[in-house]
């Protein structure tokens, strides 16, 4: 039936009805808050390009985690900024590594906070690349060894989930095997499966002090123009044992989120990355957009596209808004 019998506006005249027919509901359960932990004590360095985000030393990180948990967000994604870096990221595999230390401290105080550890070498190498350099480029198979060691060490420290973000071939299988051999068969892997070589990571690299000192990440991260390749990456990670597959960034890659969700019956995560966050913050600060509404619209779009899990620096702010809406 067409107009005038059908009138699409009929369901839009009343707010109760509009709520009834709302198709996508953002929930605090969907959100993961990324946090940056650094060496030292009493450190709370504001990250200039990411308002409201800080490099935190362990005891301040624990306090921040309490605030996150109190907001209703029950999962964090940890990134470490070590005191010393080295050539191959071995510092990330140490018992007293920065994320390992942070994890033990958080678990002691907030047992139920779910801790996801990003696994990558770029924050830990002197050159800022995600793996070991041989002949001027990241060597895939050598890097797999440090990634596996880092993962096992983080599991020993008590993280709940491992999230490899390096984009080496074969790393999910290698990490799964290493975790299983160390009896961590219950620890899931959330793979950054379709991770693009994106300019949206700019602010993060200030935050994590992880910008490459030479070249770029184009030999390991994906070309943002490619979609079929993303599907192949996801397929391979699933075959290697990924429990959750991730698309990153989110906003400019919602077609990939949708494709991954429809082609694979898998839980899908999307990473609303630093540059996406900073754009909303900067335009909000200038008064050019309604920051809170744009934030919720962006996060809802990511969910509507098919993401089950949204990793976002807006997590705590969004949780407070969602709670406000639910209490109305
Ligand atoms: C580490 C890593 C990066 C991000 C998450 N893990 C940076 C990169 O690949 O350069 C980016 C997150 C963000 O921009 O918020 N490899």
CSV table of C-alpha atoms and ligand atoms in Angstrom, one decimal:
chain,number,residue,atom,x,y,z
A,1,UNK,CA,0.0,0.0,0.0
A,2,UNK,CA,1.2,3.4,-0.8
A,3,UNK,CA,0.3,7.0,0.0
A,4,UNK,CA,-2.2,8.2,1.2
A,5,UNK,CA,-3.1,4.8,2.9
A,6,UNK,CA,0.5,4.5,4.1
A,7,UNK,CA,1.9,7.4,6.0
A,8,UNK,CA,5.3,6.8,7.5
A,9,UNK,CA,4.9,9.8,9.8
A,10,UNK,CA,2.0,8.1,11.6
A,11,UNK,CA,4.5,6.3,13.9
A,12,UNK,CA,6.4,9.5,14.6
A,13,UNK,CA,3.8,11.8,16.1
A,14,UNK,CA,4.0,10.6,19.7
A,15,UNK,CA,7.2,10.1,21.7
A,16,UNK,CA,5.9,7.0,23.5
A,17,UNK,CA,5.3,5.4,20.2
A,18,UNK,CA,8.6,6.5,18.8
A,19,UNK,CA,10.3,4.8,21.7
A,20,UNK,CA,8.2,1.7,21.2
A,21,UNK,CA,9.4,1.3,17.6
A,22,UNK,CA,13.0,2.2,18.2
A,23,UNK,CA,15.1,-0.5,16.5
A,24,UNK,CA,18.5,0.0,18.1
A,25,UNK,CA,19.1,0.5,21.8
A,26,UNK,CA,22.5,1.5,23.0
A,27,UNK,CA,23.3,-0.2,26.3
A,28,UNK,CA,26.0,0.4,28.9
A,29,UNK,CA,26.8,-3.3,28.5
A,30,UNK,CA,28.1,-2.7,25.0
A,31,UNK,CA,30.8,-0.3,26.0
A,32,UNK,CA,34.5,-0.7,26.7
A,33,UNK,CA,36.6,2.2,28.0
A,34,UNK,CA,40.3,2.3,26.8
A,35,UNK,CA,42.8,3.6,29.4
A,36,UNK,CA,46.5,4.4,29.3
A,37,UNK,CA,48.8,3.4,32.1
A,38,UNK,CA,52.3,4.7,32.4
A,39,UNK,CA,55.3,4.2,34.7
A,40,UNK,CA,55.9,6.4,37.8
A,41,UNK,CA,53.8,7.5,40.7
A,42,UNK,CA,51.3,10.3,40.9
A,43,UNK,CA,51.2,10.8,37.2
A,44,UNK,CA,48.1,12.2,35.5
A,45,UNK,CA,49.2,13.7,32.2
A,46,UNK,CA,46.4,15.1,30.2
A,47,UNK,CA,46.5,14.0,26.6
A,48,UNK,CA,46.2,17.2,24.7
A,49,UNK,CA,44.4,15.9,21.6
A,50,UNK,CA,42.0,13.7,23.7
A,51,UNK,CA,40.3,15.9,26.2
A,52,UNK,CA,39.3,14.1,29.4
A,53,UNK,CA,41.9,11.3,28.8
A,54,UNK,CA,45.1,10.9,30.7
A,55,UNK,CA,48.3,8.9,31.0
A,56,UNK,CA,47.9,7.5,34.5
A,57,UNK,CA,50.4,5.9,36.8
A,58,UNK,CA,49.1,2.7,38.4
A,59,UNK,CA,47.5,4.1,41.6
A,60,UNK,CA,45.7,6.8,39.6
A,61,UNK,CA,44.6,4.2,37.0
A,62,UNK,CA,43.0,2.2,39.8
A,63,UNK,CA,41.1,5.3,40.9
A,64,UNK,CA,40.0,5.9,37.3
A,65,UNK,CA,38.9,2.3,37.0
A,66,UNK,CA,36.7,2.8,40.1
A,67,UNK,CA,35.0,5.8,38.4
A,68,UNK,CA,34.6,3.7,35.2
A,69,UNK,CA,33.0,0.9,37.1
A,70,UNK,CA,30.7,3.2,39.1
A,71,UNK,CA,29.4,4.6,35.8
A,72,UNK,CA,28.2,1.2,34.9
A,73,UNK,CA,30.9,0.4,32.3
A,74,UNK,CA,32.3,-2.9,33.3
A,75,UNK,CA,35.1,-3.4,30.9
A,76,UNK,CA,38.4,-1.5,30.2
A,77,UNK,CA,41.0,-2.0,27.4
A,78,UNK,CA,44.5,-1.3,28.8
A,79,UNK,CA,47.4,0.2,26.9
A,80,UNK,CA,50.8,0.5,28.5
A,81,UNK,CA,53.5,3.2,28.2
A,82,UNK,CA,56.6,1.6,29.7
A,83,UNK,CA,59.5,3.5,31.3
A,84,UNK,CA,62.0,1.9,28.9
A,85,UNK,CA,61.5,0.6,25.4
A,86,UNK,CA,63.6,-1.9,23.5
A,87,UNK,CA,64.2,-3.2,19.9
A,88,UNK,CA,61.7,-6.0,19.9
A,89,UNK,CA,59.1,-5.1,22.6
A,90,UNK,CA,60.4,-7.7,25.1
A,91,UNK,CA,59.7,-5.2,27.9
A,92,UNK,CA,56.0,-5.9,27.3
A,93,UNK,CA,56.6,-9.6,28.2
A,94,UNK,CA,58.0,-9.0,31.6
A,95,UNK,CA,56.4,-10.2,34.8
A,96,UNK,CA,56.6,-6.6,36.1
A,97,UNK,CA,55.6,-5.0,32.8
A,98,UNK,CA,53.5,-1.9,33.1
A,99,UNK,CA,50.2,-3.6,32.1
A,100,UNK,CA,50.9,-6.7,34.2
A,101,UNK,CA,51.5,-4.5,37.2
A,102,UNK,CA,48.4,-2.4,36.5
A,103,UNK,CA,46.3,-5.5,36.1
A,104,UNK,CA,47.3,-6.9,39.4
A,105,UNK,CA,46.6,-3.6,41.1
A,106,UNK,CA,43.1,-3.2,39.5
A,107,UNK,CA,42.1,-6.8,40.3
A,108,UNK,CA,43.1,-6.4,43.9
A,109,UNK,CA,40.6,-3.4,44.3
A,110,UNK,CA,37.9,-4.0,41.7
A,111,UNK,CA,37.6,-7.7,41.2
A,112,UNK,CA,34.7,-7.6,38.8
A,113,UNK,CA,36.1,-5.0,36.4
A,114,UNK,CA,36.7,-6.9,33.1
A,115,UNK,CA,40.2,-6.3,31.9
A,116,UNK,CA,41.1,-6.6,28.2
A,117,UNK,CA,44.7,-6.2,27.3
A,118,UNK,CA,45.7,-4.8,23.9
A,119,UNK,CA,48.6,-6.9,22.6
A,120,UNK,CA,51.0,-5.1,20.3
A,121,UNK,CA,54.6,-4.0,20.3
A,122,UNK,CA,54.4,-0.4,19.1
A,123,UNK,CA,54.2,1.1,22.6
A,124,UNK,CA,57.2,-0.9,23.6
A,125,UNK,CA,59.7,-0.6,20.8
A,126,UNK,CA,62.2,2.2,20.4
A,127,UNK,CA,61.2,2.5,16.7
A,128,UNK,CA,57.5,2.6,17.3
A,129,UNK,CA,56.6,-0.2,14.9
A,130,UNK,CA,54.4,-3.1,15.9
A,131,UNK,CA,57.0,-5.8,15.7
A,132,UNK,CA,60.7,-6.7,15.2
A,133,UNK,CA,62.5,-4.9,12.4
A,134,UNK,CA,64.5,-7.0,10.0
A,135,UNK,CA,65.8,-5.5,6.7
A,136,UNK,CA,63.9,-2.3,7.3
A,137,UNK,CA,60.4,-3.7,7.8
A,138,UNK,CA,58.5,-5.5,10.5
A,139,UNK,CA,59.3,-9.2,10.3
A,140,UNK,CA,56.1,-11.2,10.6
A,141,UNK,CA,57.2,-14.5,12.0
A,142,UNK,CA,59.7,-13.1,14.5
A,143,UNK,CA,57.1,-10.8,15.8
A,144,UNK,CA,54.7,-13.7,16.5
A,145,UNK,CA,57.1,-14.9,19.2
A,146,UNK,CA,57.0,-11.7,21.2
A,147,UNK,CA,53.2,-11.4,20.7
A,148,UNK,CA,52.7,-14.9,22.1
A,149,UNK,CA,55.0,-14.2,25.1
A,150,UNK,CA,53.3,-10.9,25.8
A,151,UNK,CA,49.9,-12.6,25.8
A,152,UNK,CA,50.9,-15.4,28.1
A,153,UNK,CA,52.5,-12.9,30.5
A,154,UNK,CA,49.4,-10.7,30.5
A,155,UNK,CA,47.2,-13.8,31.2
A,156,UNK,CA,49.5,-14.7,34.1
A,157,UNK,CA,49.0,-11.2,35.5
A,158,UNK,CA,45.2,-11.8,35.4
A,159,UNK,CA,43.8,-10.1,32.4
A,160,UNK,CA,40.4,-11.5,31.3
A,161,UNK,CA,40.8,-11.1,27.5
A,162,UNK,CA,43.6,-10.7,25.0
A,163,UNK,CA,43.2,-8.3,22.1
A,164,UNK,CA,46.0,-8.5,19.5
A,165,UNK,CA,46.1,-5.3,17.4
A,166,UNK,CA,49.4,-5.8,15.5
A,167,UNK,CA,48.0,-7.2,12.2
A,168,UNK,CA,50.7,-9.8,11.8
A,169,UNK,CA,49.6,-12.9,9.8
A,170,UNK,CA,49.0,-15.9,11.9
A,171,UNK,CA,49.1,-14.2,15.3
A,172,UNK,CA,45.7,-15.4,16.5
A,173,UNK,CA,46.6,-19.0,16.0
A,174,UNK,CA,50.0,-18.5,17.6
A,175,UNK,CA,48.6,-16.7,20.6
A,176,UNK,CA,45.8,-19.3,21.0
A,177,UNK,CA,48.3,-22.1,21.0
A,178,UNK,CA,50.6,-20.3,23.5
A,179,UNK,CA,47.7,-19.5,25.8
A,180,UNK,CA,46.4,-23.1,25.7
A,181,UNK,CA,49.8,-24.6,26.4
A,182,UNK,CA,50.0,-22.3,29.4
A,183,UNK,CA,46.6,-23.6,30.5
A,184,UNK,CA,44.8,-20.3,29.7
A,185,UNK,CA,42.3,-22.0,27.5
A,186,UNK,CA,39.5,-20.0,29.1
A,187,UNK,CA,40.9,-16.7,28.1
A,188,UNK,CA,39.2,-15.4,24.9
A,189,UNK,CA,40.9,-13.6,22.0
A,190,UNK,CA,39.3,-10.5,20.6
A,191,UNK,CA,41.2,-10.0,17.4
A,192,UNK,CA,41.6,-6.6,15.7
A,193,UNK,CA,40.9,-8.5,12.5
A,194,UNK,CA,40.1,-5.7,10.0
A,195,UNK,CA,42.4,-3.0,11.2
A,196,UNK,CA,43.0,-0.3,8.7
A,197,UNK,CA,46.1,2.0,8.3
A,198,UNK,CA,44.1,5.0,9.3
A,199,UNK,CA,44.9,8.6,9.9
A,200,UNK,CA,42.2,8.5,12.7
A,201,UNK,CA,44.8,7.0,15.0
A,202,UNK,CA,46.8,10.3,15.3
A,203,UNK,CA,45.7,11.3,18.8
A,204,UNK,CA,46.2,7.8,20.1
A,205,UNK,CA,49.8,7.8,19.1
A,206,UNK,CA,50.4,11.0,21.2
A,207,UNK,CA,48.6,9.2,24.1
A,208,UNK,CA,50.5,6.0,23.8
A,209,UNK,CA,53.8,7.5,22.5
A,210,UNK,CA,53.7,4.9,19.8
A,211,UNK,CA,54.1,6.8,16.5
A,212,UNK,CA,56.5,5.0,14.1
A,213,UNK,CA,59.9,6.7,14.0
A,214,UNK,CA,60.3,5.9,10.3
A,215,UNK,CA,57.9,4.9,7.5
A,216,UNK,CA,54.3,4.0,8.3
A,217,UNK,CA,52.2,0.9,9.0
A,218,UNK,CA,51.0,0.3,5.5
A,219,UNK,CA,52.9,-3.1,5.2
A,220,UNK,CA,50.8,-4.6,8.0
A,221,UNK,CA,47.6,-2.6,8.5
A,222,UNK,CA,45.0,-2.6,5.8
A,223,UNK,CA,44.4,-0.2,3.0
A,224,UNK,CA,41.3,1.8,3.9
A,225,UNK,CA,39.9,1.3,0.4
A,226,UNK,CA,39.5,-2.4,0.7
A,227,UNK,CA,36.4,-4.3,1.8
A,228,UNK,CA,36.8,-7.9,0.4
A,229,UNK,CA,40.2,-8.0,2.0
A,230,UNK,CA,38.6,-7.2,5.3
A,231,UNK,CA,36.3,-10.2,4.9
A,232,UNK,CA,39.3,-12.4,4.2
A,233,UNK,CA,41.2,-11.1,7.3
A,234,UNK,CA,38.1,-11.8,9.5
A,235,UNK,CA,37.7,-15.3,8.0
A,236,UNK,CA,41.3,-16.2,8.7
A,237,UNK,CA,41.1,-14.9,12.3
A,238,UNK,CA,38.0,-17.0,12.9
A,239,UNK,CA,39.7,-20.1,11.5
A,240,UNK,CA,42.7,-19.4,13.8
A,241,UNK,CA,40.4,-19.3,16.8
A,242,UNK,CA,39.3,-15.7,17.4
A,243,UNK,CA,36.3,-15.5,19.7
A,244,UNK,CA,35.4,-11.9,18.8
A,245,UNK,CA,36.4,-10.1,15.6
A,246,UNK,CA,37.0,-6.4,15.5
A,247,UNK,CA,36.7,-3.7,12.9
A,248,UNK,CA,38.8,-0.6,13.4
A,249,UNK,CA,38.2,2.4,13.0
A,250,UNK,CA,34.4,2.4,13.2
A,251,UNK,CA,32.8,5.6,11.9
A,252,UNK,CA,34.3,5.6,8.5
A,253,UNK,CA,34.1,1.8,8.2
A,254,UNK,CA,30.5,1.1,9.1
A,255,UNK,CA,30.1,-0.8,5.8
A,256,UNK,CA,32.8,-3.2,7.0
A,257,UNK,CA,31.1,-3.6,10.3
A,258,UNK,CA,27.8,-4.4,8.5
A,259,UNK,CA,29.5,-6.8,6.1
A,260,UNK,CA,31.3,-8.7,8.8
A,261,UNK,CA,28.2,-9.0,11.0
A,262,UNK,CA,26.1,-10.3,8.1
A,263,UNK,CA,28.7,-12.7,6.6
A,264,UNK,CA,29.9,-14.3,9.9
A,265,UNK,CA,27.8,-15.4,12.8
A,266,UNK,CA,30.3,-14.0,15.2
A,267,UNK,CA,30.3,-11.4,18.0
A,268,UNK,CA,31.7,-8.2,16.4
A,269,UNK,CA,33.5,-5.4,18.1
A,270,UNK,CA,34.1,-1.9,16.6
A,271,UNK,CA,36.7,0.5,17.8
A,272,UNK,CA,35.5,4.1,17.8
A,273,UNK,CA,39.1,5.4,17.7
A,274,UNK,CA,40.9,8.4,19.0
A,275,UNK,CA,40.5,10.6,16.0
A,276,UNK,CA,36.8,9.9,15.9
A,277,UNK,CA,36.5,10.9,19.5
A,278,UNK,CA,38.7,14.0,19.1
A,279,UNK,CA,36.6,15.3,16.2
A,280,UNK,CA,33.5,15.2,18.3
A,281,UNK,CA,35.2,16.8,21.3
A,282,UNK,CA,36.8,19.5,19.2
A,283,UNK,CA,33.7,20.5,17.3
A,284,UNK,CA,31.7,20.2,20.6
A,285,UNK,CA,34.1,22.6,22.4
A,286,UNK,CA,33.8,25.1,19.5
A,287,UNK,CA,30.0,25.0,19.9
A,288,UNK,CA,29.6,23.8,16.3
A,289,UNK,CA,27.7,20.7,17.2
A,290,UNK,CA,25.7,19.3,20.1
A,291,UNK,CA,28.4,17.1,21.5
A,292,UNK,CA,26.2,14.8,23.6
A,293,UNK,CA,23.7,14.2,20.8
A,294,UNK,CA,26.4,13.6,18.2
A,295,UNK,CA,28.2,11.2,20.6
A,296,UNK,CA,25.0,9.1,21.1
A,297,UNK,CA,24.2,9.2,17.4
A,298,UNK,CA,27.7,8.0,16.4
A,299,UNK,CA,27.6,5.1,19.0
A,300,UNK,CA,24.1,4.2,18.0
A,301,UNK,CA,25.1,4.1,14.3
A,302,UNK,CA,28.0,1.7,15.2
A,303,UNK,CA,25.6,-0.6,17.0
A,304,UNK,CA,23.0,-0.3,14.2
A,305,UNK,CA,25.7,-1.3,11.7
A,306,UNK,CA,26.1,-4.6,13.6
A,307,UNK,CA,28.6,-4.1,16.4
A,308,UNK,CA,27.9,-6.0,19.6
A,309,UNK,CA,30.8,-4.3,21.5
A,310,UNK,CA,31.9,-0.7,21.1
A,311,UNK,CA,35.3,0.4,22.3
A,312,UNK,CA,35.1,4.1,22.9
A,313,UNK,CA,36.7,6.9,24.8
A,314,UNK,CA,33.2,8.2,25.2
A,315,UNK,CA,32.2,5.2,27.2
A,316,UNK,CA,31.8,6.8,30.6
A,317,UNK,CA,30.1,9.9,29.3
A,318,UNK,CA,27.8,7.8,27.1
A,319,UNK,CA,27.0,5.6,30.1
A,320,UNK,CA,25.9,8.6,32.1
A,321,UNK,CA,23.7,9.8,29.3
A,322,UNK,CA,22.2,6.3,28.7
A,323,UNK,CA,21.4,6.0,32.4
A,324,UNK,CA,19.8,9.5,32.3
A,325,UNK,CA,17.6,8.4,29.4
A,326,UNK,CA,16.6,5.2,31.2
A,327,UNK,CA,15.7,7.0,34.4
A,328,UNK,CA,13.4,9.6,32.6
B,1,LIG,C1,48.4,-0.4,18.6
B,1,LIG,C2,47.1,0.3,18.6
B,1,LIG,C3,46.7,1.5,18.0
B,1,LIG,C4,45.4,1.8,18.3
B,1,LIG,C5,45.0,0.7,19.1
B,1,LIG,N1,46.0,-0.2,19.2
B,1,LIG,C6,47.5,2.4,17.2
B,1,LIG,C7,48.1,2.1,15.9
B,1,LIG,O1,47.9,1.1,15.3
B,1,LIG,O2,48.9,2.9,15.5
B,1,LIG,C8,44.6,3.0,17.9
B,1,LIG,C9,43.5,3.4,18.8
B,1,LIG,C10,43.0,4.7,18.6
B,1,LIG,O3,43.3,5.5,17.7
B,1,LIG,O4,42.1,5.1,19.4
B,1,LIG,N2,48.8,-1.0,17.5
